[in-house]
Short mmCIF file of C-alpha atoms in Angstrom, two decimals:
data_model
loop_
_atom_site.label_atom_id
_atom_site.label_comp_id
_atom_site.label_asym_id
_atom_site.label_seq_id
_atom_site.Cartn_x
_atom_site.Cartn_y
_atom_site.Cartn_z
CA GLY A 1436 65.76 -25.76 -11.67
CA ILE A 1437 68.34 -27.63 -13.67
CA GLY A 1438 69.98 -24.54 -15.15
CA PHE A 1439 71.21 -23.16 -11.82
CA ARG A 1440 72.44 -26.58 -10.66
CA LEU A 1441 74.42 -27.11 -13.84
CA ARG A 1442 75.87 -23.60 -13.72
CA SER A 1443 77.19 -24.31 -10.24
CA PHE A 1444 79.16 -27.28 -11.62
CA THR A 1445 80.80 -25.16 -14.33
CA GLN A 1446 81.82 -22.60 -11.69
CA GLU A 1447 83.68 -25.12 -9.52
CA GLY A 1448 86.92 -24.33 -11.30
CA THR A 1449 87.67 -27.97 -12.10
CA ILE A 1450 87.75 -29.86 -15.38
CA GLY A 1451 85.39 -32.46 -13.91
CA GLY A 1452 82.85 -29.83 -12.91
CA PHE A 1453 83.13 -28.12 -16.31
CA LEU A 1454 82.57 -31.37 -18.20
CA LYS A 1455 79.79 -32.49 -15.86
CA GLY A 1456 77.91 -29.22 -16.23
CA TYR A 1457 78.14 -28.92 -20.00
CA TYR A 1458 77.65 -32.62 -20.70
CA ASN A 1459 74.38 -32.70 -18.79
CA ALA A 1460 73.31 -29.31 -20.12
CA ALA A 1461 73.82 -30.41 -23.73
CA LEU A 1462 71.66 -33.49 -23.16
CA VAL A 1463 68.95 -31.61 -21.28
CA ALA A 1464 68.80 -28.70 -23.73
CA SER A 1465 69.30 -30.61 -26.99
CA GLY A 1466 68.73 -34.25 -26.10
CA PRO A 1467 66.13 -35.04 -28.78
CA TRP A 1468 68.32 -33.62 -31.56
CA ILE A 1469 71.42 -35.46 -30.37
CA LEU A 1470 69.43 -38.69 -30.01
CA THR A 1471 67.95 -38.40 -33.48
CA VAL A 1472 71.10 -37.49 -35.39
CA LEU A 1473 73.28 -40.13 -33.71
CA THR A 1474 70.57 -42.73 -34.16
CA LEU A 1475 70.08 -41.86 -37.83
CA ILE A 1476 73.81 -42.06 -38.51
CA ALA A 1477 74.13 -45.43 -36.78
CA ILE A 1478 70.96 -46.98 -38.20
CA GLN A 1479 71.71 -45.84 -41.75
CA PHE A 1480 75.16 -47.39 -41.49
CA LEU A 1481 73.69 -50.67 -40.24
CA MET A 1482 70.99 -50.64 -42.92
CA ARG A 1483 73.59 -50.23 -45.66
CA GLN A 1484 75.45 -53.26 -44.34
CA THR A 1485 72.33 -55.34 -44.92
CA ALA A 1486 71.50 -53.65 -48.26
CA ALA A 1487 68.23 -52.37 -46.76
CA ARG A 1488 66.41 -49.39 -48.22
CA THR A 1489 67.25 -46.22 -46.26
CA ASP A 1490 65.31 -43.43 -47.99
CA LEU A 1491 61.84 -44.36 -46.70
CA PHE A 1492 63.05 -44.70 -43.11
CA LEU A 1493 65.01 -41.43 -43.28
CA GLU A 1494 62.18 -39.36 -44.73
CA THR A 1495 59.65 -40.84 -42.32
CA ILE A 1496 61.81 -39.73 -39.38
CA ILE A 1497 62.32 -36.26 -40.87
CA TYR A 1498 58.58 -35.82 -41.47
CA ILE A 1499 57.84 -36.94 -37.92
CA TYR A 1500 60.33 -34.54 -36.34
CA ALA A 1501 59.48 -31.62 -38.60
CA PHE A 1502 55.72 -31.74 -38.13
CA SER A 1503 55.86 -32.73 -34.45
CA LEU A 1504 57.91 -29.60 -33.70
CA ILE A 1505 55.37 -27.42 -35.49
CA THR A 1506 52.33 -29.04 -33.88
CA THR A 1507 53.69 -29.29 -30.34
CA ALA A 1508 55.13 -25.76 -30.17
CA PRO A 1509 51.77 -24.18 -29.19
CA PHE A 1510 51.22 -26.77 -26.45
CA GLN A 1511 54.80 -26.53 -25.22
CA LEU A 1512 54.85 -22.75 -24.88
CA VAL A 1513 51.42 -22.57 -23.25
CA ILE A 1514 52.21 -25.28 -20.70
CA THR A 1515 55.59 -23.65 -20.00
CA ARG A 1516 53.88 -20.34 -19.24
CA TYR A 1517 51.33 -22.08 -17.04
CA LEU A 1518 53.96 -24.05 -15.12
CA ALA A 1519 56.02 -20.90 -14.60
CA ASP A 1520 53.01 -19.22 -13.01
CA GLN A 1521 52.41 -22.24 -10.79
CA LEU A 1522 56.06 -22.34 -9.68
CA ASP A 1523 55.96 -18.63 -8.90
CA ALA A 1524 52.84 -19.21 -6.79
CA GLN A 1525 54.51 -22.21 -5.08
CA LYS A 1526 51.80 -24.53 -6.42
CA LEU A 1527 54.03 -27.52 -7.10
CA GLY A 1528 51.13 -29.94 -7.03
CA ALA A 1529 49.92 -28.73 -10.43
CA HIS A 1530 52.79 -30.26 -12.42
CA ILE A 1531 51.87 -33.95 -12.50
CA PRO A 1532 48.11 -33.44 -13.11
CA SER A 1533 48.96 -30.99 -15.90
CA LEU A 1534 51.39 -33.50 -17.38
CA VAL A 1535 48.75 -36.23 -17.33
CA SER A 1536 46.16 -34.02 -19.00
CA ILE A 1537 48.43 -32.62 -21.70
CA THR A 1538 49.77 -36.12 -22.40
CA MET A 1539 46.22 -37.31 -23.03
CA VAL A 1540 45.41 -34.40 -25.32
CA SER A 1541 48.71 -34.51 -27.22
CA THR A 1542 48.78 -38.29 -27.65
CA ALA A 1543 45.21 -38.45 -28.92
CA PHE A 1544 45.75 -35.54 -31.32
CA HIS A 1545 49.07 -36.70 -32.75
CA ALA A 1546 48.06 -40.36 -32.97
CA VAL A 1547 44.96 -39.49 -35.00
CA VAL A 1548 46.78 -36.97 -37.22
CA GLY A 1549 49.69 -39.36 -37.71
CA LEU A 1550 47.45 -42.28 -38.62
CA ILE A 1551 45.46 -40.18 -41.09
CA PHE A 1552 48.63 -38.92 -42.75
CA PHE A 1553 50.48 -42.22 -42.97
CA SER A 1554 47.36 -44.03 -44.14
CA THR A 1555 47.78 -42.11 -47.41
CA VAL A 1556 51.28 -43.54 -47.90
CA GLU A 1557 51.50 -46.86 -49.73
CA VAL A 1558 53.20 -48.89 -47.02
CA PRO A 1559 52.08 -51.90 -44.94
CA TRP A 1560 49.66 -51.19 -42.10
CA LEU A 1561 52.26 -52.23 -39.55
CA TYR A 1562 54.49 -49.44 -40.85
CA ARG A 1563 51.59 -46.95 -40.72
CA PHE A 1564 50.66 -47.77 -37.13
CA THR A 1565 54.29 -47.70 -36.01
CA ALA A 1566 54.92 -44.34 -37.71
CA ALA A 1567 51.78 -42.84 -36.14
CA ALA A 1568 52.79 -44.14 -32.71
CA LEU A 1569 56.30 -42.72 -33.14
CA PHE A 1570 54.82 -39.35 -34.16
CA ALA A 1571 52.80 -39.26 -30.94
CA MET A 1572 55.77 -40.40 -28.83
CA VAL A 1573 58.18 -37.83 -30.28
CA ALA A 1574 55.58 -35.12 -29.65
CA LEU A 1575 55.42 -36.25 -26.03
CA VAL A 1576 59.22 -36.00 -25.75
CA TRP A 1577 59.06 -32.38 -26.95
CA LEU A 1578 56.37 -31.63 -24.36
CA LEU A 1579 58.34 -33.25 -21.56
CA MET A 1580 61.14 -30.76 -22.23
CA ALA A 1581 58.85 -28.10 -20.76
CA PHE A 1582 58.53 -30.07 -17.52
CA VAL A 1583 62.05 -31.36 -16.92
CA GLY A 1584 63.53 -27.86 -16.67
CA ALA A 1585 62.27 -27.67 -13.08
CA VAL A 1586 63.66 -31.09 -12.11
CA ARG A 1587 66.68 -31.08 -9.80
CA ALA A 1588 67.59 -34.70 -10.63
CA PHE A 1589 69.42 -33.64 -13.80
CA HIS A 1590 71.30 -36.95 -13.95
CA LEU A 1591 68.05 -38.82 -14.62
CA VAL A 1592 67.19 -36.53 -17.53
CA ALA A 1593 70.66 -36.97 -19.04
CA THR A 1594 70.45 -40.73 -18.46
CA ALA A 1595 67.11 -40.79 -20.27
CA PHE A 1596 68.58 -39.47 -23.52
CA VAL A 1597 71.72 -41.59 -23.40
CA SER A 1598 69.68 -44.72 -22.68
CA GLY A 1599 67.14 -43.83 -25.36
CA THR A 1600 69.87 -43.43 -27.97
CA ILE A 1601 71.50 -46.78 -27.17
CA VAL A 1602 68.19 -48.64 -27.03
CA SER A 1603 67.03 -47.05 -30.31
CA ILE A 1604 70.13 -48.20 -32.18
CA VAL A 1605 70.25 -51.72 -30.75
CA SER A 1606 66.52 -52.45 -31.00
CA ALA A 1607 66.23 -50.87 -34.46
CA TYR A 1608 68.99 -53.10 -35.78
CA GLY A 1609 67.58 -56.24 -34.17
CA LEU A 1610 63.96 -55.60 -35.18
CA GLY A 1611 64.99 -54.35 -38.61
CA LEU A 1612 66.68 -57.64 -39.43
CA ARG A 1613 63.48 -59.52 -38.57
CA LEU A 1614 60.69 -57.17 -39.65
CA GLY A 1615 62.32 -55.00 -42.28
CA GLU A 1616 61.41 -51.30 -42.53
CA PRO A 1617 58.73 -51.34 -39.78
CA GLY A 1618 61.32 -52.86 -37.44
CA TYR A 1619 63.66 -49.89 -37.75
CA LEU A 1620 60.82 -47.54 -36.85
CA MET A 1621 59.89 -49.76 -33.91
CA GLY A 1622 63.44 -49.40 -32.62
CA MET A 1623 63.08 -45.62 -32.66
CA LEU A 1624 59.72 -45.96 -30.93
CA ILE A 1625 61.17 -48.12 -28.16
CA GLY A 1626 64.08 -45.71 -27.65
CA ASN A 1627 61.79 -42.69 -27.34
CA SER A 1628 59.55 -44.67 -24.97
CA ILE A 1629 62.57 -45.22 -22.72
CA ILE A 1630 63.18 -41.46 -22.68
CA VAL A 1631 59.58 -40.77 -21.71
CA ALA A 1632 59.56 -43.45 -19.01
CA ILE A 1633 62.74 -42.19 -17.30
CA CYS A 1634 61.67 -38.54 -17.50
CA LEU A 1635 58.28 -39.42 -16.02
CA THR A 1636 60.07 -41.20 -13.18
CA ALA A 1637 62.17 -38.11 -12.50
CA LEU A 1638 59.08 -35.89 -12.47
CA ALA A 1639 57.13 -38.26 -10.21
CA ARG A 1640 59.98 -38.23 -7.69
CA GLU A 1641 60.22 -34.44 -7.76
CA PHE A 1642 56.60 -33.28 -7.56
CA GLU A 1643 53.59 -34.25 -5.51
CA CYS A 1644 50.33 -35.15 -7.19
CA ALA A 1645 47.43 -33.09 -5.84
CA ALA A 1646 44.84 -34.33 -8.35
CA SER A 1647 44.43 -36.76 -11.22
CA PHE A 1648 43.90 -34.20 -13.98
CA ASN A 1649 44.40 -30.49 -14.46
CA PHE A 1650 43.19 -28.71 -17.58
CA GLU A 1651 43.67 -25.15 -16.30
CA TRP A 1652 46.55 -24.70 -18.75
CA MET A 1653 44.08 -24.73 -21.64
CA ASP A 1654 42.75 -21.34 -20.48
CA TYR A 1655 46.12 -19.86 -21.43
CA PHE A 1656 45.34 -20.36 -25.11
CA ARG A 1657 42.66 -17.73 -24.64
CA GLU A 1658 44.61 -15.51 -22.25
CA THR A 1659 47.83 -15.48 -24.33
CA PRO A 1660 46.70 -16.11 -27.93
CA TYR A 1661 49.87 -14.74 -29.54
CA LEU A 1662 52.18 -17.04 -27.57
CA PRO A 1663 51.24 -20.40 -29.15
CA VAL A 1664 51.08 -18.85 -32.62
CA ALA A 1665 54.59 -17.43 -32.20
CA GLY A 1666 56.03 -20.86 -31.44
CA MET A 1667 54.23 -22.55 -34.30
CA LEU A 1668 55.35 -19.90 -36.81
CA TYR A 1669 58.96 -20.10 -35.61
CA TYR A 1670 59.26 -23.83 -36.31
CA ALA A 1671 57.26 -23.47 -39.51
CA ALA A 1672 59.83 -20.89 -40.65
CA ILE A 1673 62.69 -23.31 -40.01
CA TRP A 1674 61.14 -26.26 -41.79
CA SER A 1675 59.61 -24.27 -44.65
CA SER A 1676 63.17 -23.64 -45.84
CA ILE A 1677 63.29 -27.38 -46.59
CA MET A 1678 59.66 -28.10 -47.41
CA ILE A 1679 59.69 -25.64 -50.30
CA TYR A 1680 62.03 -28.06 -52.08
CA TRP A 1681 59.97 -31.11 -51.13
CA PHE A 1682 56.90 -29.94 -52.97
CA THR A 1683 58.56 -28.23 -55.95
CA ILE A 1684 61.60 -30.17 -57.16
CA GLY A 1685 61.28 -33.15 -54.83
CA ASP A 1686 59.98 -36.59 -55.67
CA PRO A 1687 57.71 -38.92 -53.69
CA VAL A 1688 59.82 -41.38 -51.75
CA GLN A 1689 56.71 -43.49 -51.45
CA PRO A 1690 53.37 -42.74 -53.11
CA HIS A 1691 51.48 -40.56 -52.54
CA VAL A 1692 52.30 -37.74 -50.11
CA LEU A 1693 55.77 -38.51 -48.78
CA TYR A 1694 57.64 -36.02 -50.96
CA ALA A 1695 61.29 -35.30 -50.28
CA TYR A 1696 64.41 -33.66 -51.64
CA GLU A 1697 66.87 -36.06 -50.06
CA ALA A 1698 69.99 -34.02 -50.73
CA ILE A 1699 68.93 -31.24 -48.37
CA ASP A 1700 67.05 -33.27 -45.77
CA LEU A 1701 69.90 -35.03 -44.01
CA ALA A 1702 72.24 -32.07 -44.57
CA SER A 1703 69.81 -29.84 -42.67
CA PHE A 1704 69.66 -32.31 -39.78
CA TYR A 1705 73.44 -32.34 -39.49
CA ALA A 1706 73.57 -28.54 -39.76
CA GLN A 1707 71.22 -28.22 -36.79
CA MET A 1708 73.89 -29.87 -34.65
CA THR A 1709 76.00 -26.71 -34.99
CA ILE A 1710 73.64 -24.80 -32.68
CA ILE A 1711 74.10 -27.18 -29.74
CA PRO A 1712 77.12 -25.37 -28.17
CA ALA A 1713 75.33 -22.00 -28.21
CA VAL A 1714 72.09 -23.52 -26.90
CA THR A 1715 74.01 -25.22 -24.10
CA MET A 1716 75.82 -22.00 -23.18
CA PHE A 1717 72.54 -20.08 -23.17
CA TYR A 1718 70.88 -22.71 -21.00
CA VAL A 1719 73.68 -22.90 -18.43
CA HIS A 1720 74.95 -19.34 -18.19
CA ASN A 1721 73.03 -16.72 -20.12
CA GLU A 1722 69.46 -17.60 -19.24
CA THR A 1723 70.27 -18.13 -15.56
CA SER A 1724 72.20 -14.84 -15.36
CA PHE A 1725 69.44 -13.04 -17.22
CA TYR A 1726 66.86 -14.46 -14.83
CA GLU A 1727 68.77 -13.00 -11.89
CA ASP A 1728 68.72 -9.55 -13.53
CA TYR A 1729 65.06 -10.05 -14.44
CA ARG A 1730 64.13 -10.88 -10.84
CA GLY A 1731 66.29 -8.00 -9.63
CA PHE A 1732 64.32 -5.50 -11.69
CA TYR A 1733 60.88 -6.75 -10.65
CA ASN A 1734 61.92 -7.22 -7.02
CA ALA A 1735 62.87 -3.53 -7.00
CA VAL A 1736 59.40 -2.70 -8.34
CA LEU A 1737 57.65 -4.91 -5.79
CA ALA A 1738 59.78 -3.51 -2.96
CA LYS A 1739 58.74 0.02 -4.01
CA LYS A 1740 62.29 1.17 -4.54
CA SER A 1741 62.93 4.64 -5.91
CA LEU A 1742 62.60 5.29 -9.64
CA ASP A 1743 66.37 5.79 -9.89
CA VAL A 1744 66.99 2.33 -8.42
CA ILE A 1745 64.43 0.73 -10.76
CA ARG A 1746 65.96 2.42 -13.80
CA ASP A 1747 69.42 1.39 -12.69
CA ARG A 1748 68.25 -2.24 -12.50
CA ARG A 1749 66.76 -1.91 -15.98
CA GLU A 1750 69.98 -0.49 -17.41
CA THR A 1751 71.98 -3.29 -15.81
CA LEU A 1752 69.61 -5.87 -17.30
CA VAL A 1753 69.86 -4.37 -20.79
CA LYS A 1754 73.65 -4.04 -20.61
CA ASN A 1755 74.15 -7.64 -19.48
CA LEU A 1756 71.67 -8.89 -22.07
CA LYS A 1757 73.55 -7.17 -24.90
CA GLU A 1758 76.81 -8.70 -23.68
CA ALA A 1759 75.16 -12.12 -23.51
CA PHE A 1760 73.89 -11.85 -27.09
CA PHE A 1761 77.34 -10.78 -28.26
CA ASN A 1762 79.02 -13.73 -26.53
CA LEU A 1763 76.44 -16.18 -27.86
CA GLY A 1764 76.87 -14.79 -31.36
CA LEU A 1765 80.63 -15.17 -31.05
CA VAL A 1766 80.33 -18.81 -29.95
CA GLN A 1767 77.91 -19.57 -32.77
CA ALA A 1768 80.13 -17.83 -35.33
CA VAL A 1769 83.14 -19.91 -34.28
CA VAL A 1770 81.16 -23.17 -34.50
CA THR A 1771 79.54 -22.23 -37.82
CA PHE A 1772 82.76 -21.23 -39.53
CA GLY A 1773 84.48 -24.26 -38.04
CA ALA A 1774 81.81 -26.48 -39.61
CA ILE A 1775 82.26 -24.71 -42.94
CA ALA A 1776 86.05 -24.99 -42.80
CA PHE A 1777 85.88 -28.71 -42.07
CA ALA A 1778 82.90 -29.37 -44.35
CA PRO A 1779 84.93 -31.61 -46.72
CA GLN A 1780 86.06 -33.82 -43.84
CA ILE A 1781 82.54 -33.90 -42.38
CA ALA A 1782 81.11 -34.81 -45.77
CA THR A 1783 83.62 -37.62 -46.18
CA GLY A 1784 82.87 -39.04 -42.74
CA LEU A 1785 79.11 -38.88 -43.28
CA GLN A 1786 79.32 -40.07 -46.91
CA MET A 1787 77.84 -36.90 -48.40
CA SER A 1788 78.01 -36.03 -52.06
CA GLU A 1789 79.56 -32.75 -53.20
CA HIS A 1790 76.09 -31.22 -53.62
CA GLU A 1791 75.03 -32.38 -50.16
CA GLN A 1792 78.20 -30.83 -48.73
CA GLN A 1793 77.26 -27.47 -50.25
CA LEU A 1794 73.75 -27.73 -48.85
CA PHE A 1795 75.19 -28.56 -45.42
CA VAL A 1796 77.21 -25.33 -45.59
CA ASN A 1797 74.13 -23.33 -46.65
CA MET A 1798 72.01 -24.76 -43.84
CA ALA A 1799 74.79 -24.26 -41.26
CA LEU A 1800 74.94 -20.58 -42.23
CA GLY A 1801 71.17 -20.36 -41.77
CA ALA A 1802 71.28 -22.11 -38.40
CA ALA A 1803 73.34 -19.24 -36.93
CA PRO A 1804 70.67 -16.49 -37.14
CA GLN A 1805 68.04 -19.14 -36.46
CA VAL A 1806 69.42 -19.94 -33.01
CA MET A 1807 70.05 -16.27 -32.19
CA LEU A 1808 66.44 -15.58 -33.11
CA LEU A 1809 65.40 -18.32 -30.70
CA PHE A 1810 67.29 -16.60 -27.88
CA VAL A 1811 65.65 -13.25 -28.71
CA MET A 1812 62.20 -14.84 -28.64
CA VAL A 1813 62.87 -16.55 -25.30
CA ILE A 1814 63.68 -13.15 -23.77
CA MET A 1815 60.53 -11.71 -25.37
CA PHE A 1816 58.52 -14.45 -23.71
CA TYR A 1817 59.92 -13.53 -20.30
CA PHE A 1818 58.56 -10.00 -20.67
CA GLN A 1819 55.34 -11.21 -22.30
CA PHE A 1820 56.07 -9.42 -25.58
CA TYR A 1821 53.99 -12.10 -27.26
CA LYS A 1822 52.66 -10.02 -30.13
CA GLU A 1823 56.16 -8.87 -31.07
CA ALA A 1824 57.38 -12.47 -30.93
CA MET A 1825 54.54 -13.62 -33.16
CA PHE A 1826 55.22 -10.99 -35.83
CA THR A 1827 58.95 -11.71 -35.64
CA SER A 1828 58.23 -15.39 -36.34
CA LEU A 1829 55.88 -14.44 -39.15
CA ILE A 1830 58.64 -12.36 -40.75
CA ALA A 1831 60.97 -15.36 -40.47
CA LEU A 1832 58.40 -17.62 -42.16
CA VAL A 1833 57.64 -15.23 -45.02
CA GLY A 1834 61.32 -14.47 -45.49
CA SER A 1835 62.28 -18.13 -45.48
CA LEU A 1836 59.72 -18.95 -48.14
CA GLY A 1837 60.55 -15.83 -50.14
CA PHE A 1838 64.30 -16.35 -50.24
CA GLY A 1839 63.78 -20.05 -50.85
CA ALA A 1840 61.59 -19.24 -53.84
CA LEU A 1841 64.32 -17.00 -55.27
CA THR A 1842 66.63 -20.03 -55.47
CA LEU A 1843 64.03 -21.80 -57.63
CA TRP A 1844 62.51 -19.06 -59.78
CA PRO A 1845 62.91 -17.81 -62.42
CA THR A 1846 65.83 -20.23 -62.77
CA HIS A 1847 67.14 -22.93 -60.47
CA HIS A 1848 70.30 -22.27 -58.45
CA PRO A 1849 71.11 -25.66 -56.85
CA ASP A 1850 74.16 -24.38 -54.99
CA LEU A 1851 71.96 -21.77 -53.25
CA TYR A 1852 69.29 -24.20 -52.05
CA GLY A 1853 68.69 -23.75 -48.33
CA PHE A 1854 69.57 -20.05 -48.20
CA GLY A 1855 65.95 -19.28 -47.40
CA LEU A 1856 66.67 -20.10 -43.75
CA LEU A 1857 69.57 -17.62 -43.67
CA GLY A 1858 67.57 -14.86 -45.34
CA GLY A 1859 64.34 -15.34 -43.39
CA THR A 1860 65.78 -15.77 -39.92
CA GLY A 1861 68.44 -13.12 -40.58
CA ILE A 1862 65.85 -10.43 -41.31
CA ALA A 1863 63.64 -11.61 -38.44
CA LEU A 1864 66.63 -11.48 -36.07
CA VAL A 1865 67.32 -7.83 -36.94
CA VAL A 1866 63.66 -6.89 -36.53
CA GLY A 1867 63.30 -8.92 -33.33
CA MET A 1868 66.41 -7.38 -31.75
CA PHE A 1869 65.13 -3.89 -32.58
CA TRP A 1870 61.70 -4.58 -31.09
CA LEU A 1871 63.12 -6.23 -28.00
CA PHE A 1872 65.55 -3.48 -27.03
CA ASP A 1873 63.12 -0.75 -28.03
CA ARG A 1874 60.60 -2.20 -25.59
CA LEU A 1875 63.23 -2.75 -22.91
CA SER A 1876 64.21 0.92 -23.09
CA LEU A 1877 60.68 1.65 -21.85
CA LEU A 1878 60.46 -1.29 -19.45
CA ASP A 1879 59.80 0.80 -16.34
CA TYR A 1880 57.03 2.72 -18.13
CA ILE A 1881 55.53 -0.48 -19.58
CA THR A 1882 55.60 -2.15 -16.18
CA PHE A 1883 53.72 0.62 -14.39
CA SER A 1884 51.34 1.64 -17.18
CA SER A 1885 50.17 -1.94 -17.72
CA GLN A 1886 48.98 -2.32 -14.13
CA PRO A 1887 45.19 -2.25 -13.54
CA LEU A 1888 43.59 0.73 -11.83
CA ALA A 1889 42.95 0.16 -8.16
CA GLU A 1890 39.40 1.46 -8.35
CA GLU A 1891 37.06 3.41 -10.61
CA VAL A 1892 36.67 6.62 -8.62
CA PRO A 1893 36.72 9.68 -10.93
CA PHE A 1894 37.80 12.97 -9.45
CA ARG A 1895 35.15 14.82 -11.49
CA GLN A 1896 31.51 13.92 -11.95
CA ASP A 1897 31.50 14.68 -15.69
CA MET A 1898 34.06 11.91 -16.24
CA LEU A 1899 31.31 9.33 -15.72
CA THR A 1900 29.77 7.77 -18.83
CA SER A 1901 26.05 7.58 -19.40
CA ARG A 1902 26.17 4.01 -18.11
CA GLY A 1903 27.78 5.12 -14.87
CA GLY A 1904 31.22 3.73 -15.73
CA PHE A 1905 34.58 5.44 -15.67
CA GLY A 1906 35.04 6.73 -19.22
CA LYS A 1907 38.32 7.09 -21.07
CA THR A 1908 39.35 10.76 -20.84
CA ILE A 1909 42.10 13.16 -21.78
CA VAL A 1910 42.66 16.04 -19.36
CA GLN A 1911 44.95 18.98 -20.07
CA ASN A 1912 45.50 21.90 -17.70
CA GLY A 1913 42.56 20.75 -15.64
CA LYS A 1914 40.15 20.84 -18.60
CA LEU A 1915 38.30 17.80 -19.92
CA LEU A 1916 39.18 17.52 -23.62
CA VAL A 1917 37.83 14.09 -24.60
CA LYS A 1918 35.22 11.84 -23.06
CA THR A 1919 34.27 8.51 -24.60
CA GLU A 1920 31.57 6.01 -23.82
CA LYS A 1921 34.14 3.24 -23.80
CA SER A 1922 34.63 2.02 -20.27
CA LEU A 1923 38.05 1.09 -19.00
#
């Protein structure tokens, strides 16, 4: 897919190859975030020039992105798992039909939910319909990220996000002057539509279409129930660190449900930009290198190599993975502390108040363990440690809410607002790392013990249950110690 192509550019040994690889990787891995932040900065600047109201537009965008991440995470992870299985089975014709079907389901769901939600906000109906449409379109952009990873035409994906950003800014300004607040939202809608259109073109050129629809991916909700929950809880943990202030000390930007604490909202968006270098590095180098070790281990198993060879592959995988996490942590630490050191200059450039600057620092500190936790969960997903990933995300959510509550009760500590993200994801990262490497230390055992029995042929007649099945037994020194009626 894209990751291996982009890595090859960075390994050319030229400045052009380095820039080409990382430029495209940043857009492919973090395109929606880059689009949104740059667009918000530009549109807010243009709105101030015309004395237009910015708070309603800003909070609408933040609500749309926050809740679309939470609601699309289950769909995104399930379809990613399904597509990975289809790629492994060389069934490339399943991509487009699956895309069509999940687009229908996601668009219908998010359009209805968005319209219901924004109908409770006291704004014109044009604003409500536009906001609901943007909610559905942004959700579709998140889902497309699961598909474009297999596209070799990386330049089209990068072009999609650059074009979408430019179109969003230009059309938002033009429509905003004529239609007011709904016009600015329409500009964002048009820009995201451009992204979707170009990405769909890239996918249509890459994959054949074997059927009109394919809903097989929906079976994976039943087969891997912990996977979608893990994704939903992860994003809920991130946004709960902000939402706790919305609904406690925040005020309604617009009656009745659009609550916000504006000081932390935009600061958190800017702070999320600090994870882009680490995400890009993971996407280009670490995940691709890990995948080679991952395939090396399982290829040794499939080739029936000796146990020593299999264990050697496992040890190599674990060693390289630890080094990758260390390097990623180092990159993130440099970026985070750089952002903190230059926080006054950043605040001046983005017209932040002193309080907003402090909240930016708090959220940037929280973004560091947040992104490292994301990397840990991605590796868990590779090995299908879905239950561990789900409980890790749950710990992050509970911790985020708990530490956030401590900044509000029994007394308010405004300079500590936002530390819930640092506390929650920090604890979850420690727990997740422990679970991951504990399981990896037993990877060869887990791999073999999880395989189904070839046949139910007991070596002793008394191992049969009363129903004729192969009962669960414990045998020691040739003696039957336990026999249950539960069939394997």
